[in-house]
XYZ file of C-alpha atoms in Angstrom:
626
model
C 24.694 -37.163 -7.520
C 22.603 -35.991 -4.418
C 19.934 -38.058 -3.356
C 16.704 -35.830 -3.440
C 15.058 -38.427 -0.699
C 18.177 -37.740 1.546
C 17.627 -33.906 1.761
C 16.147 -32.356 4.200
C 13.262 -29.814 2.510
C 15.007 -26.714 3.684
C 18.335 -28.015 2.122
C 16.354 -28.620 -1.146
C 14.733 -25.356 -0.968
C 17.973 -23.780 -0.879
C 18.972 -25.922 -3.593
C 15.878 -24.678 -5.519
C 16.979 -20.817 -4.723
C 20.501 -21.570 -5.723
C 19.287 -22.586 -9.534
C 16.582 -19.906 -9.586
C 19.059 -17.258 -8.807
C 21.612 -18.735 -10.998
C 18.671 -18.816 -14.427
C 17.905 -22.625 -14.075
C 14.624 -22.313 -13.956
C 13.482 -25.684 -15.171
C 15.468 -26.969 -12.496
C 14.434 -24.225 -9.581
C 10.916 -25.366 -10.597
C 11.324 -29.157 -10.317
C 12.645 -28.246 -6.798
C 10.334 -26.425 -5.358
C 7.427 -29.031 -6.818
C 9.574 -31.697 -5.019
C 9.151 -29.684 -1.103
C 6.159 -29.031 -1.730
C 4.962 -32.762 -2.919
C 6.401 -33.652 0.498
C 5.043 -30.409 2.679
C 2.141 -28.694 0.481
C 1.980 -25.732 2.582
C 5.745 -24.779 2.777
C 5.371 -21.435 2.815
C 8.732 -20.726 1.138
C 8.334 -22.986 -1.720
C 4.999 -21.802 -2.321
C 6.175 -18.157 -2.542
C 9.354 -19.094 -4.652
C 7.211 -20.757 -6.646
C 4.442 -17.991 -7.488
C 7.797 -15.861 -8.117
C 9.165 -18.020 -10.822
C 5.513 -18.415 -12.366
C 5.430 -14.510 -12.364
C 9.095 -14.063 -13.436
C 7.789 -16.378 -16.936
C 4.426 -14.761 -17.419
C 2.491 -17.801 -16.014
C 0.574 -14.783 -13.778
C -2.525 -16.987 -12.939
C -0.892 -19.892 -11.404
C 1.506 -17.101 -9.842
C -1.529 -15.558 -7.999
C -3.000 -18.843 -7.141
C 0.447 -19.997 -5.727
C 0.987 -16.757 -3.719
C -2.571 -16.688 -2.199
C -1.632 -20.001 -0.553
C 1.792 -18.701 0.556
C -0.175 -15.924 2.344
C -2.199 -18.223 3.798
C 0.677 -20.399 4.994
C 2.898 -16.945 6.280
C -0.261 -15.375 7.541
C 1.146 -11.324 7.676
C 4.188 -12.171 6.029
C 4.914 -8.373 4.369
C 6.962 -9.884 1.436
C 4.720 -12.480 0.494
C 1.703 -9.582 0.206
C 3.614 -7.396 -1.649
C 4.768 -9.795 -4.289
C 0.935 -11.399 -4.222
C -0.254 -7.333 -4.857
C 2.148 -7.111 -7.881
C 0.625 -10.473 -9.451
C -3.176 -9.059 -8.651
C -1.785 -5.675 -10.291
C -0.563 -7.381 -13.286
C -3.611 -9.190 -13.745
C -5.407 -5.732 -13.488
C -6.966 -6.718 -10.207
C -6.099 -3.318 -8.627
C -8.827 -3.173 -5.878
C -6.993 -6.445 -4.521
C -3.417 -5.612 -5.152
C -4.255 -2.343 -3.113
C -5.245 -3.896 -0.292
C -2.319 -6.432 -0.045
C -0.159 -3.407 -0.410
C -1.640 -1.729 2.354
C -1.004 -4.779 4.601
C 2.123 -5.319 3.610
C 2.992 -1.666 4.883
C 1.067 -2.136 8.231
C 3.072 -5.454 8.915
C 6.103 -3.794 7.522
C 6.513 -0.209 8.487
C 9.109 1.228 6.164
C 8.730 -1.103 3.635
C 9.691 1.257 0.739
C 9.051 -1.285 -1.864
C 5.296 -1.700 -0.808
C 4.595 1.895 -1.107
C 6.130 2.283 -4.783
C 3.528 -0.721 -5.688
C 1.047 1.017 -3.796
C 1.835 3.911 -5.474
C 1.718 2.339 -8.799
C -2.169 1.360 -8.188
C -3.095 4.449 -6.690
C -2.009 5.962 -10.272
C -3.131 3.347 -12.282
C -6.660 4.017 -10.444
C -6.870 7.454 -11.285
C -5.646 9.052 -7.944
C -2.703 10.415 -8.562
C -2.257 13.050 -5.871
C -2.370 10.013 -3.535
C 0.329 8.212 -5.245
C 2.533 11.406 -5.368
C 2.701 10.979 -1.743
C 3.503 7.186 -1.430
C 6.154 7.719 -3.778
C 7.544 10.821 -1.945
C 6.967 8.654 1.322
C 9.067 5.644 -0.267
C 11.776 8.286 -0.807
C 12.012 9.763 2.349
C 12.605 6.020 3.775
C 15.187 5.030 0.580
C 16.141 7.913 -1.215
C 18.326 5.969 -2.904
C 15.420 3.775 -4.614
C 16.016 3.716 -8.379
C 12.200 2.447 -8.548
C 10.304 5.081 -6.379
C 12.804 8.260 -8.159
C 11.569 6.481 -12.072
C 7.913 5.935 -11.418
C 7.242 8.952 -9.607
C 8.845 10.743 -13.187
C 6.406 9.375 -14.934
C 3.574 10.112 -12.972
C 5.107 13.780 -12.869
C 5.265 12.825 -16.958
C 1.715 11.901 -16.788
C 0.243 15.346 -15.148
C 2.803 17.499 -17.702
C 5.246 18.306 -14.990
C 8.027 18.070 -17.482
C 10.772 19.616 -16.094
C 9.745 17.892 -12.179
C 9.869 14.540 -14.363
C 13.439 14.931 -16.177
C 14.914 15.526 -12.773
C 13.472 12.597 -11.668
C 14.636 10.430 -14.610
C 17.923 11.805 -14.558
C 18.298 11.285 -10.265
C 17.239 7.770 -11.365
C 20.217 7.293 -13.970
C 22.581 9.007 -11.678
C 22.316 6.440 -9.085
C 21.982 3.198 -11.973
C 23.470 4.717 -14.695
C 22.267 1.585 -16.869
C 18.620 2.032 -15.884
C 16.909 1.252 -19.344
C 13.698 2.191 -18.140
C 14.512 5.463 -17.057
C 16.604 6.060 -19.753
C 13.185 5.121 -22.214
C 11.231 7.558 -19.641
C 13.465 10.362 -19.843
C 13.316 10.147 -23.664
C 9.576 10.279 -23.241
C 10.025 13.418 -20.975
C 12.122 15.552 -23.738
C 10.224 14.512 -26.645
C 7.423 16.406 -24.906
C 9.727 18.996 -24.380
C 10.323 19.397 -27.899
C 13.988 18.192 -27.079
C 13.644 15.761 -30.313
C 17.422 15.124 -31.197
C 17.904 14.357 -27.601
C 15.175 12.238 -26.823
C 16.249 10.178 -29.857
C 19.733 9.760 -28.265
C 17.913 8.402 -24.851
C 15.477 5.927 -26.672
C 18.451 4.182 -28.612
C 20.722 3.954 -25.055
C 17.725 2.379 -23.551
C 17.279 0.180 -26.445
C 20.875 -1.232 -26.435
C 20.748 -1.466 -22.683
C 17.478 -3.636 -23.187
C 17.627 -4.845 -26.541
C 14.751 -7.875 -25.795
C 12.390 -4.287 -24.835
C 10.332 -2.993 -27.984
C 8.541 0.146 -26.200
C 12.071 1.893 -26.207
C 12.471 0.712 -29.818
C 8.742 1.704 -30.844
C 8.741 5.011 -28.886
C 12.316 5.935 -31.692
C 10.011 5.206 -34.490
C 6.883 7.610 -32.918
C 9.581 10.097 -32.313
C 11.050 9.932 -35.972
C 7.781 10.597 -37.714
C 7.887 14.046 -36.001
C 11.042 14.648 -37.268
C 11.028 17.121 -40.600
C 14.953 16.338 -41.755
C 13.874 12.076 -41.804
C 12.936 11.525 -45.235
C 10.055 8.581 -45.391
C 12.487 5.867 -46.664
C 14.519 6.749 -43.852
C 11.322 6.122 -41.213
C 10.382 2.928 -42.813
C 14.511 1.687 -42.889
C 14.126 2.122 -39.075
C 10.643 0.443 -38.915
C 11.822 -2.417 -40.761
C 14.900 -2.691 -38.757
C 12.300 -3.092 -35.458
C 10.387 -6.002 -37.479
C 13.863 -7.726 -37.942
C 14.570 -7.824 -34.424
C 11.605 -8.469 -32.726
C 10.414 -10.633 -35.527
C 13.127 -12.873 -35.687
C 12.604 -17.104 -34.467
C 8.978 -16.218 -34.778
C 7.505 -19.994 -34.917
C 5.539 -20.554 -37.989
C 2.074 -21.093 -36.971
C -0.713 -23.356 -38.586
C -4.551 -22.888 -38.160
C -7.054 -25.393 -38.366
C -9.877 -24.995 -41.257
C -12.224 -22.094 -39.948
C -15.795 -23.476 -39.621
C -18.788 -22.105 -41.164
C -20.899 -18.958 -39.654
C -20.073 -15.473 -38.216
C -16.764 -14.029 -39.209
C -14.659 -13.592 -35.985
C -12.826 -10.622 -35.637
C -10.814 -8.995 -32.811
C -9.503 -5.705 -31.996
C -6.495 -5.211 -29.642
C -6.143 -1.810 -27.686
C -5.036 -0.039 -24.614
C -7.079 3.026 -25.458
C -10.561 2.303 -24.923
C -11.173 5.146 -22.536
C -11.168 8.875 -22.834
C -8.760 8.995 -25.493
C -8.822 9.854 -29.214
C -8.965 6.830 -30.474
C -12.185 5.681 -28.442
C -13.512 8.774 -30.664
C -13.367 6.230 -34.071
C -13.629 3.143 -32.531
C -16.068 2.538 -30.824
C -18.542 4.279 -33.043
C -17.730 0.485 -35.425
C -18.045 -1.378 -32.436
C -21.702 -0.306 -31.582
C -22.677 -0.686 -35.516
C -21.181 -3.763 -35.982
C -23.869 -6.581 -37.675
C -23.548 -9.206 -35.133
C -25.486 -11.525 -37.161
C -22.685 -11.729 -39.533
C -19.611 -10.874 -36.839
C -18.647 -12.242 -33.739
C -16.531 -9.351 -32.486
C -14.106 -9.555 -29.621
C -12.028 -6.640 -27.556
C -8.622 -7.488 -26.110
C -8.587 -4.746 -24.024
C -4.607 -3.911 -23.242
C -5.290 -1.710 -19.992
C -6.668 -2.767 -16.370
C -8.908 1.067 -15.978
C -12.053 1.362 -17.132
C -13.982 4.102 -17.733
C -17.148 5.191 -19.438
C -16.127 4.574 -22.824
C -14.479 1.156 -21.713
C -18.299 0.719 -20.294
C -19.168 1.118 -23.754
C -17.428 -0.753 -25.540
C -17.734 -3.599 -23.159
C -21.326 -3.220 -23.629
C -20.970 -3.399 -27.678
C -18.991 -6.912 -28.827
C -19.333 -10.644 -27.821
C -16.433 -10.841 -25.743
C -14.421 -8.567 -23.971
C -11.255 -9.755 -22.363
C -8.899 -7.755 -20.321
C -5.059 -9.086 -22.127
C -2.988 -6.421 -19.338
C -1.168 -9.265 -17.359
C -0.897 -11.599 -20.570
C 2.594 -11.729 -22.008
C 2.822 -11.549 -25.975
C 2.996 -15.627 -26.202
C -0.041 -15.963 -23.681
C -1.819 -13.043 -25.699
C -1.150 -14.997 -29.175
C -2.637 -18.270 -27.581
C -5.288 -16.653 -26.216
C -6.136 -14.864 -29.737
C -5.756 -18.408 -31.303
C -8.046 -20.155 -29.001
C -10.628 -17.599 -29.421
C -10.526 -18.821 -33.167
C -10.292 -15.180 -34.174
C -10.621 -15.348 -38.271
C -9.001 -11.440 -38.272
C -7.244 -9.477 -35.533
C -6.954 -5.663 -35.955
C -4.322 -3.771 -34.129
C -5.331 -0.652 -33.015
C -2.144 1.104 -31.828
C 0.809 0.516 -33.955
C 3.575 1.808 -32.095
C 1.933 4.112 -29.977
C 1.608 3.580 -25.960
C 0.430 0.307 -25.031
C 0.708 -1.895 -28.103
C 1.017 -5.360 -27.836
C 2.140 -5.546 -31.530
C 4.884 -8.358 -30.311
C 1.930 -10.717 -30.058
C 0.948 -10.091 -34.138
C 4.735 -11.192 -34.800
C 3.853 -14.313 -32.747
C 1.079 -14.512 -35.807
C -1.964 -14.433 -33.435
C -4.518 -14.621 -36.059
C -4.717 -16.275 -39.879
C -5.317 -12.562 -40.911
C -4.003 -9.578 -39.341
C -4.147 -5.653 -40.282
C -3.844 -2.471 -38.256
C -5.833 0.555 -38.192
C -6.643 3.828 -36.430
C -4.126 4.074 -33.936
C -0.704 4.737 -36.067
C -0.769 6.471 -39.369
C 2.230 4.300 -40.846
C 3.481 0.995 -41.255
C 4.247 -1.094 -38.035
C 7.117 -2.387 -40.543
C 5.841 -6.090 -39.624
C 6.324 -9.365 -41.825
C 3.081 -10.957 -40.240
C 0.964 -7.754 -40.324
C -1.125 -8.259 -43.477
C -2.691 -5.203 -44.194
C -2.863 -1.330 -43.287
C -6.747 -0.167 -43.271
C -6.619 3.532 -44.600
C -7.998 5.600 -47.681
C -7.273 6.929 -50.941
C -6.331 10.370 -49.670
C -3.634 9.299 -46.824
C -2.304 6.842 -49.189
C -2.666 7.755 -53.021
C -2.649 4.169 -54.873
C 1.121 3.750 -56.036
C 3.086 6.617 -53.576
C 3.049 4.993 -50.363
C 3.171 1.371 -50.663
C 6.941 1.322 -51.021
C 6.771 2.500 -46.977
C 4.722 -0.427 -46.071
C 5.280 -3.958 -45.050
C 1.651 -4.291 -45.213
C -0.689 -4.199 -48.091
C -2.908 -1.069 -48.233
C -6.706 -1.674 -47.702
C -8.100 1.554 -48.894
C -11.616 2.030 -47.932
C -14.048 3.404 -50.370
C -14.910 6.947 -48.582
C -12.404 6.746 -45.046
C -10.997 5.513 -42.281
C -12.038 7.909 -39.592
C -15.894 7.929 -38.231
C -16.128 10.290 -35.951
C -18.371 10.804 -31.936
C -17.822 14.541 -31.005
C -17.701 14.528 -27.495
C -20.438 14.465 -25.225
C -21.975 18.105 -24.410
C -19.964 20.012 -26.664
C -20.955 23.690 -26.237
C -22.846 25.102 -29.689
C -20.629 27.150 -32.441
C -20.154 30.614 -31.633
C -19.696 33.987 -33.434
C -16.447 34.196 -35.356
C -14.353 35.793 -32.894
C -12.416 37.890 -34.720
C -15.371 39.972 -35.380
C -15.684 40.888 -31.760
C -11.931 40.833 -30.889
C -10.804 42.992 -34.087
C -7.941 40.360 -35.094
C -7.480 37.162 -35.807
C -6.815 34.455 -33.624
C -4.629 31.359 -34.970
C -3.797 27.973 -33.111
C -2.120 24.940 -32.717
C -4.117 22.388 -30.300
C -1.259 19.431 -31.498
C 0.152 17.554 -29.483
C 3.809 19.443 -28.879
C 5.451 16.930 -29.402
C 4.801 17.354 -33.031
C 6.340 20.676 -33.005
C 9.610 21.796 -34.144
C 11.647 24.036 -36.100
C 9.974 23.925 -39.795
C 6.536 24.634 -38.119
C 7.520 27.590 -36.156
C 9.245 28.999 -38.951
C 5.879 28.573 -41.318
C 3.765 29.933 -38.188
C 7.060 33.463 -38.281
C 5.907 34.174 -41.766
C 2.216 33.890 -41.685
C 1.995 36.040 -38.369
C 4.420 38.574 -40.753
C 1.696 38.238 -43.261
C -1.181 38.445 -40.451
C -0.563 42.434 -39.001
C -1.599 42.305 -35.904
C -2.966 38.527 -35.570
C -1.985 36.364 -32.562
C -1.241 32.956 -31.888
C -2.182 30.336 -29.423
C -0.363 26.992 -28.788
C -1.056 23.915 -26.635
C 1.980 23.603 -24.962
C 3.301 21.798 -21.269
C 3.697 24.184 -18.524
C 7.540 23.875 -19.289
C 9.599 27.022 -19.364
C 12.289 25.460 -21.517
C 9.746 24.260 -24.163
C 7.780 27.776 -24.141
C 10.911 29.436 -25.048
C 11.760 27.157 -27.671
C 8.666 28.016 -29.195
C 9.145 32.429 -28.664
C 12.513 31.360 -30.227
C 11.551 29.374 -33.160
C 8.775 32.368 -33.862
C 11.603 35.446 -33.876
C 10.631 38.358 -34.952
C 6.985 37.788 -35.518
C 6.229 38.387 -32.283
C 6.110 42.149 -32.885
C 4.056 42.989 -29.470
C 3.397 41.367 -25.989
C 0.740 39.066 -26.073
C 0.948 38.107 -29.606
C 1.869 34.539 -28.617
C 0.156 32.749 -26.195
C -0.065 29.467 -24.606
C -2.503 27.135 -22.923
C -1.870 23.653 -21.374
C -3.951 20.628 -21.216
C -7.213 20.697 -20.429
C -10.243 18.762 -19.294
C -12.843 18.579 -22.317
C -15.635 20.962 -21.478
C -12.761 23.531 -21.041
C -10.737 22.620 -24.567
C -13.495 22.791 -26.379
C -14.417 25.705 -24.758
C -10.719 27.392 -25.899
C -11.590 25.781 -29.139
C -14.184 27.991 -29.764
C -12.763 31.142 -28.618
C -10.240 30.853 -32.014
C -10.898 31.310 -35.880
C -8.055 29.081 -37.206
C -6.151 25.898 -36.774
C -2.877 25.549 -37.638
C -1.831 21.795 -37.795
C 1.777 20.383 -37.222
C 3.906 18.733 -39.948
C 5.332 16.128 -41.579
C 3.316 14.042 -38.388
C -0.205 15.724 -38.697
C -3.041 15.585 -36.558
C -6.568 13.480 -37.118
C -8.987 14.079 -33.759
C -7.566 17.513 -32.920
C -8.564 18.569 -36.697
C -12.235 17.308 -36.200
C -12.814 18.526 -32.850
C -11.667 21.949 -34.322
C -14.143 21.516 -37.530
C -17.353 20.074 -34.882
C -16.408 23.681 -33.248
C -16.438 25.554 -36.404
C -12.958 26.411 -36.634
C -11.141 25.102 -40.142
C -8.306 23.999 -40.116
C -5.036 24.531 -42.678
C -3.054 21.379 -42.916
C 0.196 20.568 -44.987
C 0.142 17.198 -46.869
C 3.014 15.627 -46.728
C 4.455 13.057 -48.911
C 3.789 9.993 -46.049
C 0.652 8.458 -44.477
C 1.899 10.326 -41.006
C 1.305 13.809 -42.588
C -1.733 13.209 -44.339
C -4.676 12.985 -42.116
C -5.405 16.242 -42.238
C -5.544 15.808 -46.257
C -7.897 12.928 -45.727
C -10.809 14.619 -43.366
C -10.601 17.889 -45.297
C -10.445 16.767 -48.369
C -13.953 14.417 -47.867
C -15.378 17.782 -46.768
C -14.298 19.060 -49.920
C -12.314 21.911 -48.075
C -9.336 21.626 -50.143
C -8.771 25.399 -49.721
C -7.472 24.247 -46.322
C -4.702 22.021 -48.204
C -1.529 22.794 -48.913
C 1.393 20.452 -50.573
C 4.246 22.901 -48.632
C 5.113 25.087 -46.393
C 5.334 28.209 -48.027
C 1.849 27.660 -49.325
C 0.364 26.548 -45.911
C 1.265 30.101 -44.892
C -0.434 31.312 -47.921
C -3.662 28.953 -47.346
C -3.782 30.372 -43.976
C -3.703 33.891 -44.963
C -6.271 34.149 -47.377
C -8.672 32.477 -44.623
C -7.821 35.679 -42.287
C -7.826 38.106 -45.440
C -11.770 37.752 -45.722
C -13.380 37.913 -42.288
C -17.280 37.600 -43.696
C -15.957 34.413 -46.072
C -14.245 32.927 -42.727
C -17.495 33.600 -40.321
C -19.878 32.061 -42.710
C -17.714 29.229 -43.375
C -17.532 28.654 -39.509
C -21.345 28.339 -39.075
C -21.748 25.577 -42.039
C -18.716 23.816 -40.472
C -20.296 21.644 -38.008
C -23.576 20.915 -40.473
C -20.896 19.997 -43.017
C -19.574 17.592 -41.080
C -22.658 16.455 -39.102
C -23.895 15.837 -43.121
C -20.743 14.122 -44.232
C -19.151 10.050 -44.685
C -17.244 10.901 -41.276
C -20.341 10.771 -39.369
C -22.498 8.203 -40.915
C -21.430 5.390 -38.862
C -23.730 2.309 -40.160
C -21.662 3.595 -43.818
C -18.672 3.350 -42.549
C -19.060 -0.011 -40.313
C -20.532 -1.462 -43.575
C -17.501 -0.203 -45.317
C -15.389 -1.896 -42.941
C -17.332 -5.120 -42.664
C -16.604 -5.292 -46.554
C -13.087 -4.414 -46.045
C -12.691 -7.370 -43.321
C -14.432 -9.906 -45.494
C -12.643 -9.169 -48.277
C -8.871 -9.304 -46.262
C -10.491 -12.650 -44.909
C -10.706 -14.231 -48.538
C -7.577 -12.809 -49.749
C -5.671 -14.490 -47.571
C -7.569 -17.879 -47.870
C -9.242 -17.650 -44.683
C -12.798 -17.502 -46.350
C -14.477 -18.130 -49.862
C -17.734 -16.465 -51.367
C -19.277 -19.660 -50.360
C -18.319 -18.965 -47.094
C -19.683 -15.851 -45.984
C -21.532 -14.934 -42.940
């Protein structure tokens, strides 16, 4: 055996590297503890050290340990750019940019520190800035697998599809077993309405990273969108996820829950401009804090506005970016949070690995995903009587159904939203229909529905919300045939800022929403506008929203239960032009008027829905209550 006391440090230290390298971490860590108990400010320890910390999610003690390694390698380019990708992590972005930007004056060329730069500068909300990082990281590696993935989804993030595909698939080229890209480039041609194929790339990525969920949770996003999946099918696949993922969860034991406020938490990454800060935060701000003690676990290091508002509506509000799913789930348990709501199911950002770690005595999810998360440990599903009809849906749910009394959407139009305007089909002389769906929810059984009604419509156009993509834009002409008897009868629009959406909004008479996955926020941003909306109800929770929000306006007129009569729905709205303009102007009242804007109702209706989940599953008795 090798005496330790006989080493020199640097002969330990390489000792130390030898193990880390070689996945002995325990080991690599005793090591480098050992050099540094005999020379605290070894800068090489010190730095190996942070790295191991960061490598096992310990990211606090990892930025603590590479501060002093900075200190003890004053300019040391390395040691900055690692200490920027702790501060990153921990959502610290002001201070991770500026170690980046040292790192690259101390180490000109240092292609590494620009992709991290990058990464903040996009992260921050600048992301012509980090376009040119990443191009400048290229031009000094162009072989850099990193800078060629994370500029794609950048280009992903501003709708540069086809800009982004090339990037992904320059990525693969040069690591063909680059799971990330792989997952990124299935993100890419989902948007490109490229379903089958995007479904290929998410299961590659998944068996080349079979410990990652988001390649496995973007699959089951991307199957609800898929028209020949049958619901038992979706669920078989969500339930599959829960078995993996699930799997050696440690059973978990919480101490008696003391007397007082009930404690609840909501986890989310979309507490920003984003559709979901549309419903929740509107519960957040009518929450009875003399009964709850509400906290946010906020899964995202930007802020914005909304954040601000949120923030400025609940008793805590902790930023959970750089926590891994184990220091999430300790973090929940500390907090003596009586029920934690998930917010995102499998959608972008979920941290839905920490409720299989059983963060809370009582867990349920709502808003974010309009299905099962196919969890063991997820108690409940928060929805209504409309998306879920008592005894047809519960066979596609791990969870038990919490259906609220009225709804589960409350809805905040957005801020300065222009007034309703004349029908314009009286002005124009034809009808205008649209789709302002994501397009990733489009395919083949929608564009044939949308052939037949403009065949039924004479001389009626269409406009879709669809990425500046060629490929996809022909897709659509394609899937539409021979309806598109003239030039101009289909056109298309792509993202926009708010003012301007709602501003397109208004210029249409009807919405046409996607199926089987339906839309919830696009529907009532068309209805605040005036515009109604004809939905198709499908036979799972994912194709029902529409159902719900129409159907508590008592618009069932705008319902349909297939495709051939969502075509015939839709017609009869353009058939009678005076029926359709009066209808528009009683739209917004309607709504203004109805359970979906009454937010006291529905936080009280949610309170009640919480409390009662809280004594089901033993956490609380009637004696008990706040």
């Amino acid at each position: 055996m090798t005496d330790a006391f006989a080493e020199t440090p640097d002969a330990m230290l390489a000792r130390a590297v030898a193990c880390h390298q070689g996945g002995q971490l325990a080991e690599a860590e005793s090591l480098y503890r050992t050099v540094l108990a005999a020379d605290p400010r070894h800068p090489d320890a010190l730095h190996y050290l942070g790295l191991l910390g960061f490598q096992t999610g310990h990211l606090a003690p990892a930025e603590e340990l590479l501060g002093q390694a900075a200190a003890a390698a004053p300019g040391d380019p390395v040691v900055l750019n690692n200490w920027g990708i702790v501060l990153a992590r921990l959502g610290r972005l002001v201070e991770a940019r500026a170690r980046f930007e040292t790192a690259i004056s101390r180490g000109p060329g240092y292609a590494d520190a620009l992709v991290n730069l990058a990464n903040v500068l996009a992260d921050a909300g600048e992301p012509e800035a980090a376009e040119a990082r990443y191009r400048e990281a290229l031009a000094i590696a162009p072989g850099s697998v990193e800078a060629r993935n994370n500029l794609g989804r950048l280009l992903l993030s501003r709708k540069r599809l086809g800009e982004a595909v090339a990037c992904f698939e320059e990525a693969l080229r040069s690591r063909p077993g680059h799971a990330s890209a792989m997952n990124n480039l299935g993100n890419a041609l989902r948007e490109q309405g490229r379903l089958e194929e995007a479904c290929r790339r998410y299961r590659e990525a998944a068996r080349l990273r079979p410990d990652d969920p988001e390649p496995a949770s973007n699959l089951l996003v991307a199957m609800t969108t898929d028209p020949a999946l049958s619901p038992d099918d979706v669920f078989a696949a969500h339930r599959e996820f829960a078995a993996r993922f699930e799997a050696g969860a440690p059973a978990v034991a919480f101490p008696q829950r003391a007397a007082g406020r009930l404690r609840v938490g909501y986890v989310s990454a979309d507490l920003r401009a984003h559709a979901v800060s549309a419903f929740a935060i509107a519960l957040l701000e009518h929450h009875d804090r003399t009964r709850f003690e509400v906290t946010v676990y906020h899964n995202a290091a930007v802020e914005d506005d909304f954040t601000q508002r949120a923030r400025a509506s609940v008793d805590r509000f902790v930023v959970v970016a750089g926590l891994s799913d184990d220091e999430l789930a300790r973090r929940v348990r500390a907090d003596a949070i009586d029920v934690l709501v998930d917010l995102s199911g499998h959608t972008a950002g979920n941290r839905l690995l920490a409720f299989a770690r059983r963060a809370a005595p009582v867990q349920a999810t709502w808003l974010g995903y309009l299905g099962s998360t196919g969890l063991a440990a997820m108690d409940f599903r928060i929805t209504d009587a409309r998306m879920d009809p008592p005894g047809r849906t519960e066979r596609w749910h791990s969870e038990t159904l919490v259906r609220l009394p009225v709804s589960p959407w409350c809805y905040q139009p957005w801020p300065g939203s222009p007034e309703v305007t004349r029908l314009p089909a009286l002005e124009r002389g034809h009808v205008t229909f649209a789709s302002s769906s994501n397009p990733a929810k489009l395919n083949g059984a929608v564009f044939a529905a949308w052939s037949r009604l403009l065949a039924r419509v004479p001389g009626s156009r269409l406009l879709v919300h669809a990425p500046d993509d060629d490929g996809f834009r022909q897709r659509v002409a394609a899937g539409l045939g021979d309806a598109l008897s003239f030039p101009g009868r289909l056109e298309f629009f792509p993202r926009l800022p708010v003012e301007e959406y709602l501003r397109r909004l208004a210029g249409i008479d009807i919405l046409l929403d996607s199926f089987p996955c339906a839309g919830a926020t696009t529907t009532l941003d068309a209805l605040w506008m005036g515009v109604p909306v004809v939905t198709l109800a499908g036979e799972a929770p994912w194709g029902r929203p529409g159902a719900s929000l129409l159907g508590t306006l008592d618009l069932a007129q705008c319902v349909a239960g297939a495709p051939d009569e969502y075509v015939e729905r839709a017609a009869a709205l353009a058939a009678d032009l005076p029926a359709l303009a009066s209808l528009r102007q009683s739209l917004r009242s309607r709504l203004r008027a109805s359970p979906l804007m009454d937010e006291a109702g529905f936080a009280r209706a949610m309170e009640e829905a919480l409390l009662g989940m809280a004594r089901q599953r033993g956490v609380m008795t009637g004696g008990n209550d706040p």
